[in-house]
Short mmCIF file of C-alpha atoms and ligand atoms in Angstrom, two decimals:
data_model
loop_
_atom_site.label_atom_id
_atom_site.label_comp_id
_atom_site.label_asym_id
_atom_site.label_seq_id
_atom_site.Cartn_x
_atom_site.Cartn_y
_atom_site.Cartn_z
CA MET A 1 0.00 0.00 0.00
CA THR A 2 1.24 3.52 -0.66
CA SER A 3 1.09 6.51 1.71
CA THR A 4 -2.10 7.73 0.12
CA ASP A 5 -4.03 4.47 0.52
CA VAL A 6 -6.79 4.55 3.13
CA PRO A 7 -7.42 1.25 4.97
CA THR A 8 -10.94 -0.03 4.77
CA THR A 9 -10.93 -2.48 7.70
CA ASP A 10 -9.78 -2.25 11.35
CA GLU A 11 -7.49 -5.17 10.75
CA GLY A 12 -5.93 -3.36 7.84
CA ALA A 13 -5.53 -0.19 9.91
CA TYR A 14 -3.77 -2.07 12.71
CA ALA A 15 -1.47 -3.75 10.21
CA ASP A 16 -0.69 -0.40 8.59
CA LEU A 17 0.12 1.11 12.01
CA ALA A 18 2.51 -1.73 12.81
CA GLY A 19 4.14 -1.22 9.43
CA LEU A 20 4.83 2.40 10.39
CA ALA A 21 6.42 1.42 13.75
CA ALA A 22 3.40 2.87 15.54
CA ALA A 23 0.86 1.24 17.86
CA PRO A 24 -2.58 1.88 19.40
CA LEU A 25 -2.14 2.93 23.04
CA TRP A 26 -5.62 1.66 23.94
CA ARG A 27 -4.57 -1.94 23.43
CA GLN A 28 -1.73 -1.66 26.00
CA TYR A 29 -2.79 1.04 28.42
CA GLY A 30 -3.17 -1.20 31.46
CA ASP A 31 0.28 -2.73 30.95
CA LEU A 32 1.96 0.62 30.49
CA MET A 33 0.19 2.41 33.35
CA PRO A 34 -0.34 -0.33 35.94
CA ALA A 35 -2.34 0.66 39.03
CA GLN A 36 0.69 -0.41 41.04
CA PRO A 37 4.12 -1.87 40.22
CA VAL A 38 4.10 -5.25 38.47
CA SER A 39 7.47 -6.95 38.61
CA PRO A 40 8.65 -10.17 36.97
CA ALA A 41 11.27 -10.47 39.76
CA VAL A 42 10.49 -13.06 42.43
CA ALA A 43 11.66 -13.54 46.01
CA HIS A 44 14.49 -16.07 45.97
CA LEU A 45 17.19 -17.53 48.22
CA TRP A 46 20.61 -18.84 47.17
CA PRO A 47 22.07 -21.23 49.77
CA TYR A 48 25.77 -20.53 50.22
CA ALA A 49 26.49 -24.14 51.19
CA ARG A 50 25.39 -25.19 47.69
CA LEU A 51 27.22 -22.42 45.83
CA ARG A 52 30.55 -22.80 47.64
CA PRO A 53 31.58 -26.21 46.21
CA LEU A 54 30.69 -24.99 42.72
CA ALA A 55 32.82 -21.87 43.15
CA LEU A 56 35.68 -24.14 44.26
CA HIS A 57 35.10 -26.41 41.27
CA PHE A 58 35.45 -23.53 38.81
CA SER A 59 38.51 -22.25 40.65
CA THR A 60 40.42 -25.17 39.11
CA ALA A 61 38.31 -25.77 35.98
CA LEU A 62 38.78 -22.25 34.64
CA SER A 63 41.71 -19.83 34.86
CA ILE A 64 41.03 -16.33 36.03
CA ALA A 65 42.47 -15.02 32.76
CA GLU A 66 39.82 -17.00 30.86
CA ALA A 67 37.05 -15.76 33.11
CA GLU A 68 38.08 -12.04 33.53
CA ARG A 69 36.28 -12.35 36.90
CA ARG A 70 35.36 -15.78 38.29
CA VAL A 71 31.85 -14.99 39.43
CA LEU A 72 28.75 -17.11 39.98
CA MET A 73 25.86 -14.86 39.04
CA LEU A 74 22.79 -15.07 41.26
CA VAL A 75 20.08 -14.86 38.64
CA ASN A 76 16.52 -14.11 39.68
CA PRO A 77 14.26 -16.83 38.17
CA GLY A 78 12.04 -14.01 36.86
CA LEU A 79 14.90 -11.93 35.40
CA THR A 80 16.97 -14.27 33.27
CA ASP A 81 17.33 -12.28 30.04
CA PRO A 82 19.27 -10.15 30.63
CA PRO A 83 20.31 -11.74 33.92
CA ALA A 84 19.82 -9.69 37.07
CA THR A 85 19.22 -10.42 40.74
CA VAL A 86 16.57 -7.74 41.20
CA ASN A 87 15.29 -5.17 38.72
CA THR A 88 18.23 -2.76 39.03
CA LEU A 89 20.91 -4.73 40.89
CA PHE A 90 23.16 -7.73 40.55
CA ALA A 91 24.67 -10.10 43.12
CA GLY A 92 27.46 -12.56 42.43
CA ILE A 93 29.84 -14.77 44.36
CA GLN A 94 33.41 -14.14 43.28
CA ILE A 95 36.26 -16.52 44.07
CA ILE A 96 39.97 -15.86 43.80
CA MET A 97 42.64 -18.43 44.63
CA PRO A 98 46.06 -17.90 46.21
CA GLY A 99 48.54 -16.51 43.69
CA GLU A 100 45.86 -15.26 41.29
CA THR A 101 45.31 -11.75 39.97
CA ALA A 102 42.14 -10.47 38.34
CA ARG A 103 43.48 -7.82 35.96
CA THR A 104 42.77 -4.11 36.12
CA HIS A 105 39.60 -2.88 34.45
CA ARG A 106 36.87 -0.29 34.93
CA HIS A 107 33.20 -0.01 34.10
CA SER A 108 30.56 2.64 34.43
CA ALA A 109 28.55 0.36 36.70
CA ASN A 110 29.06 1.04 40.41
CA ALA A 111 30.23 -1.95 42.42
CA PHE A 112 31.10 -3.08 45.92
CA ARG A 113 32.37 -6.27 47.56
CA PHE A 114 31.24 -7.64 50.92
CA ILE A 115 33.80 -10.20 52.04
CA ILE A 116 32.48 -13.64 52.98
CA GLU A 117 35.53 -15.78 53.67
CA GLY A 118 39.30 -15.96 53.35
CA ASP A 119 42.11 -13.55 54.07
CA GLY A 120 45.06 -12.10 52.24
CA ALA A 121 43.51 -10.67 49.08
CA VAL A 122 43.95 -7.05 48.12
CA THR A 123 41.78 -4.98 45.84
CA THR A 124 43.35 -1.87 44.33
CA VAL A 125 40.88 0.90 43.53
CA ASN A 126 42.20 3.90 41.57
CA GLY A 127 45.68 3.27 42.94
CA GLU A 128 44.75 2.64 46.58
CA ARG A 129 45.46 -0.86 47.94
CA LEU A 130 42.70 -2.18 50.19
CA ARG A 131 43.17 -5.41 52.13
CA MET A 132 40.03 -7.52 52.40
CA HIS A 133 38.84 -9.23 55.60
CA PRO A 134 35.56 -11.07 56.23
CA GLY A 135 32.76 -8.56 56.82
CA ASP A 136 34.56 -5.66 55.13
CA LEU A 137 32.60 -3.54 52.62
CA LEU A 138 34.82 -2.27 49.79
CA LEU A 139 33.60 0.23 47.21
CA THR A 140 34.48 0.32 43.53
CA PRO A 141 32.53 3.34 42.30
CA GLY A 142 31.77 3.62 38.58
CA TRP A 143 34.72 4.21 36.24
CA HIS A 144 37.32 3.57 39.00
CA TRP A 145 40.14 1.24 37.89
CA HIS A 146 40.24 -1.91 40.01
CA ASP A 147 41.99 -5.26 40.21
CA HIS A 148 42.04 -8.06 42.75
CA ALA A 149 45.17 -9.95 43.82
CA HIS A 150 45.49 -12.76 46.34
CA ASP A 151 48.71 -13.57 48.18
CA GLY A 152 47.13 -15.46 51.08
CA ASP A 153 46.87 -19.22 51.23
CA THR A 154 43.17 -20.13 51.30
CA PRO A 155 40.41 -19.49 48.73
CA MET A 156 38.89 -16.05 49.09
CA MET A 157 35.20 -15.48 48.36
CA TRP A 158 33.06 -12.41 48.46
CA LEU A 159 29.67 -11.04 47.46
CA ASP A 160 29.82 -8.65 44.53
CA GLY A 161 27.07 -6.05 44.23
CA LEU A 162 26.72 -4.06 41.00
CA ASP A 163 24.13 -1.78 39.46
CA TYR A 164 24.81 -2.93 35.88
CA PRO A 165 21.14 -3.92 35.27
CA LEU A 166 20.20 -0.29 35.88
CA VAL A 167 23.16 1.13 33.96
CA ASN A 168 22.46 -1.13 30.98
CA SER A 169 18.75 -0.32 31.00
CA LEU A 170 19.81 3.33 30.66
CA HIS A 171 22.17 2.34 27.84
CA ALA A 172 25.01 3.95 29.76
CA GLY A 173 27.39 0.99 30.09
CA PHE A 174 31.08 1.43 29.27
CA PHE A 175 33.90 -1.03 30.00
CA GLU A 176 37.65 -0.79 29.55
CA ILE A 177 40.61 -3.03 30.29
CA TYR A 178 43.86 -1.51 31.54
CA ASP A 179 46.20 -3.01 28.99
CA HIS A 180 49.50 -2.27 30.74
CA PRO A 181 51.32 -3.64 33.76
CA ALA A 182 49.54 -2.50 36.94
CA PRO A 183 50.87 0.94 37.93
CA PRO A 184 52.45 1.49 41.36
CA PRO A 185 50.03 2.52 44.15
CA ARG A 186 49.14 6.20 44.13
CA THR A 187 48.42 6.61 47.85
CA PRO A 188 49.46 4.88 51.07
CA ASP A 189 47.46 1.68 51.65
CA GLU A 190 43.95 2.23 53.04
CA LEU A 191 44.48 5.98 53.50
CA SER A 192 40.89 6.84 52.50
CA THR A 193 39.55 4.54 55.20
CA ARG A 194 41.96 5.86 57.80
CA GLN A 195 41.12 9.48 56.92
CA PHE A 196 37.35 9.18 56.95
CA MET A 197 36.37 6.22 59.08
CA HIS A 198 35.66 8.25 62.18
CA GLY A 199 32.86 10.16 60.48
CA ARG A 200 32.64 13.20 62.68
CA LEU A 201 36.34 14.11 62.21
CA ASN A 202 36.90 14.66 58.49
CA PRO A 203 40.07 15.95 56.80
CA THR A 204 39.88 19.71 56.22
CA TRP A 205 42.38 19.70 53.34
CA LEU A 206 40.20 17.53 51.10
CA THR A 207 37.07 18.61 49.27
CA PRO A 208 34.25 16.52 47.82
CA ASP A 209 34.53 15.51 44.19
CA THR A 210 32.16 18.08 42.67
CA GLU A 211 31.46 15.92 39.61
CA HIS A 212 30.57 12.89 41.73
CA PRO A 213 29.27 14.25 45.03
CA LYS A 214 27.27 11.11 45.73
CA VAL A 215 30.29 8.77 45.65
CA SER A 216 31.76 8.04 49.06
CA PRO A 217 35.52 8.71 49.27
CA VAL A 218 35.95 5.71 51.61
CA GLY A 219 37.59 2.63 50.05
CA ASN A 220 36.88 0.11 52.79
CA TYR A 221 34.35 0.08 55.62
CA PRO A 222 36.13 -2.48 57.81
CA TRP A 223 34.19 -5.13 59.70
CA ALA A 224 35.94 -4.25 62.96
CA GLU A 225 34.32 -0.77 62.83
CA THR A 226 30.93 -2.13 61.76
CA GLU A 227 30.94 -4.61 64.61
CA ARG A 228 31.87 -1.89 67.08
CA ALA A 229 29.03 0.32 65.86
CA LEU A 230 26.52 -2.49 66.26
CA ALA A 231 27.85 -3.58 69.65
CA ALA A 232 27.69 -0.01 70.96
CA ILE A 233 23.91 0.20 70.60
CA ALA A 234 22.45 -3.19 69.81
CA ASP A 235 21.31 -3.95 73.35
CA ASP A 236 19.66 -0.58 73.91
CA ALA A 237 18.53 1.07 70.69
CA GLN A 238 14.91 0.65 69.66
CA GLY A 239 15.58 0.02 65.99
CA SER A 240 13.21 -0.14 63.04
CA ALA A 241 9.99 -2.11 63.42
CA ALA A 242 10.67 -3.80 60.07
CA GLU A 243 14.45 -4.17 59.97
CA GLY A 244 15.67 -4.13 63.59
CA ILE A 245 18.90 -2.29 64.44
CA LEU A 246 19.53 -1.19 60.86
CA LEU A 247 22.60 0.99 60.22
CA GLU A 248 23.43 2.61 56.90
CA TYR A 249 27.01 2.83 55.67
CA THR A 250 27.35 6.52 54.78
CA ASN A 251 29.27 8.86 52.56
CA PRO A 252 31.09 11.12 55.04
CA TRP A 253 30.69 14.16 52.76
CA THR A 254 26.91 13.90 52.54
CA GLY A 255 25.71 11.62 55.32
CA GLY A 256 23.80 9.83 52.53
CA PRO A 257 24.25 6.46 50.82
CA VAL A 258 27.72 5.23 49.79
CA LEU A 259 27.02 5.20 46.04
CA PRO A 260 24.64 7.26 43.87
CA THR A 261 22.61 4.17 43.00
CA ILE A 262 23.19 1.76 45.89
CA GLY A 263 22.61 2.04 49.62
CA ALA A 264 24.38 -0.52 51.82
CA ARG A 265 23.29 -1.48 55.34
CA ILE A 266 23.98 -3.78 58.22
CA ALA A 267 21.30 -4.94 60.66
CA ARG A 268 21.26 -6.77 63.95
CA LEU A 269 17.95 -8.56 64.45
CA ARG A 270 17.61 -9.60 68.07
CA ALA A 271 16.71 -13.17 68.99
CA GLY A 272 12.92 -13.50 68.83
CA PHE A 273 12.53 -10.47 66.51
CA THR A 274 9.32 -10.33 64.49
CA GLY A 275 9.40 -7.52 61.95
CA LEU A 276 6.27 -5.65 60.95
CA PRO A 277 5.31 -6.36 57.34
CA ARG A 278 5.73 -3.58 54.82
CA ARG A 279 6.55 -2.92 51.20
CA HIS A 280 8.42 -0.25 49.31
CA THR A 281 9.29 0.47 45.72
CA ALA A 282 12.98 -0.21 46.41
CA SER A 283 14.36 -3.71 45.82
CA THR A 284 16.74 -5.31 48.34
CA ILE A 285 19.38 -8.03 48.32
CA TYR A 286 20.38 -9.55 51.67
CA HIS A 287 23.41 -11.54 52.80
CA VAL A 288 23.31 -13.37 56.12
CA VAL A 289 26.46 -12.51 58.07
CA SER A 290 25.49 -14.61 61.09
CA GLY A 291 22.52 -16.36 62.64
CA SER A 292 19.41 -17.75 61.02
CA GLY A 293 15.79 -16.84 60.54
CA ALA A 294 13.09 -16.48 57.92
CA THR A 295 11.77 -13.76 55.67
CA THR A 296 8.23 -14.00 54.36
CA VAL A 297 7.79 -12.31 50.98
CA GLY A 298 4.18 -12.39 49.79
CA ASP A 299 3.33 -16.11 49.86
CA THR A 300 6.96 -17.24 49.80
CA ARG A 301 8.89 -18.11 52.94
CA LEU A 302 12.67 -17.90 52.66
CA ASP A 303 14.46 -19.77 55.47
CA TRP A 304 17.95 -18.40 55.73
CA SER A 305 21.10 -19.27 57.58
CA GLU A 306 24.66 -18.05 57.74
CA ARG A 307 26.15 -16.81 54.44
CA ASP A 308 23.00 -17.29 52.34
CA ILE A 309 21.91 -14.59 49.90
CA PHE A 310 18.27 -13.71 49.24
CA CYS A 311 16.29 -10.97 47.56
CA VAL A 312 13.06 -9.05 48.08
CA PRO A 313 11.75 -7.43 44.87
CA GLY A 314 10.29 -3.93 44.98
CA TRP A 315 6.69 -3.55 46.14
CA ALA A 316 6.61 -7.10 47.52
CA GLN A 317 5.28 -7.34 51.08
CA TYR A 318 7.94 -8.77 53.39
CA SER A 319 8.70 -9.37 57.05
CA HIS A 320 11.66 -10.86 58.91
CA GLN A 321 11.51 -13.32 61.78
CA VAL A 322 14.34 -14.54 64.01
CA PRO A 323 13.77 -17.48 66.34
CA PRO A 324 14.54 -17.15 70.05
CA GLY A 325 18.05 -18.14 71.07
CA SER A 326 20.46 -16.01 69.12
CA ASP A 327 20.66 -12.74 67.21
CA ALA A 328 21.06 -12.53 63.44
CA THR A 329 23.17 -10.07 61.44
CA LEU A 330 22.10 -9.16 57.92
CA PHE A 331 24.05 -7.16 55.36
CA SER A 332 21.81 -5.67 52.65
CA TYR A 333 21.89 -3.36 49.67
CA THR A 334 19.14 -1.51 47.91
CA ASP A 335 18.33 0.75 44.97
CA GLU A 336 16.46 3.09 47.33
CA PRO A 337 18.82 6.02 46.46
CA VAL A 338 17.72 5.82 42.81
CA LEU A 339 14.03 5.78 43.66
CA ARG A 340 14.40 8.63 46.15
CA THR A 341 16.43 10.76 43.72
CA LEU A 342 13.78 10.32 41.05
CA GLY A 343 10.88 10.97 43.43
CA LEU A 344 9.65 7.38 43.00
CA TYR A 345 10.21 6.00 46.50
CA ARG A 346 7.01 4.90 48.24
CA GLU A 347 6.54 2.70 51.24
CA GLN A 348 3.54 1.21 52.93
CA TRP A 349 3.22 -0.52 56.31
CA LEU A 350 0.79 -3.39 56.11
O1 GTQ B 401 35.20 -7.67 40.28
O2 GTQ B 401 35.27 -6.16 38.74
O3 GTQ B 401 30.68 -9.67 39.89
O4 GTQ B 401 33.66 -6.40 36.75
C1 GTQ B 401 30.94 -8.52 37.87
C2 GTQ B 401 31.71 -7.68 37.07
C3 GTQ B 401 32.63 -8.41 39.56
C4 GTQ B 401 34.71 -7.09 39.30
C5 GTQ B 401 31.41 -8.87 39.11
C6 GTQ B 401 32.92 -7.21 37.53
C7 GTQ B 401 33.39 -7.57 38.78
#
């Protein structure tokens, strides 16, 4: 048909529209403007005890050079193509063996590591060497060069968190390999942590990065400090009715989240804790640092124990329970900063 032809049937008109890369809104309105969020992501739990032997298997089956990063992706059963853990965020288990180096690269996606086990590996971020210990939170903000090297003597495993699903959905993903021998360190080891870790005493001679004000200047939030912060209040503070004694890792320049797109948190849930159910538009990924318990998400019950990873998609109703006997400690990360920045954060207590 030519541009001057007039269709005579509805069917013909719909076919002509499709041929023009156009479509009738009225046939899709409800999908495009849902009354409330509809997410293909599901609540899911990945048992660490099942992942660990597989990580060890691939540590000998595949060289780190072949893999670039030896990471088991935790793929939400509802978000397989492209793979993501929740709508905007990714979780993976990375393993590095003694003597190995994962070469220097950078990507526009923001990343962090939360160390699960092992000792003796060092991550270098934009020229600063950061030693990794279990429970440490290390940041690799977008477009920062980073490599991982391991000179200890046991396998080292950590949780990787990245926002690449969000970055790729915005078509803003860049990646580059540093194709030269690793340069010498640019600052004394761990200086950013030592300069900023005390929060209320910040260096006067430094100023925030005006182009990236929402990126924390801290390389490593060490477990020893996190544990001290929890221990100082955990017996006395009231805490959140949904998340217990929930502390946010903060950017010392802003008091806000550590990365523009990702907030990271640690929570102590006291023995016998029963959280009030709620939902919010932010999605969350949890890692069990210690203890055990259950999280009910809609009709799904996730029973978790030490080192497991699980996720709660946005707008899903959830509540945590911890049995009597011992406390539980949960690390978590969330896309709440994105939703808040865009004016899209909503929460509802149920
Ligand atoms: O360690 O740089 O889990 O680039 C995925 C992509 C880790 C990393 C991941 C990465 C990294």
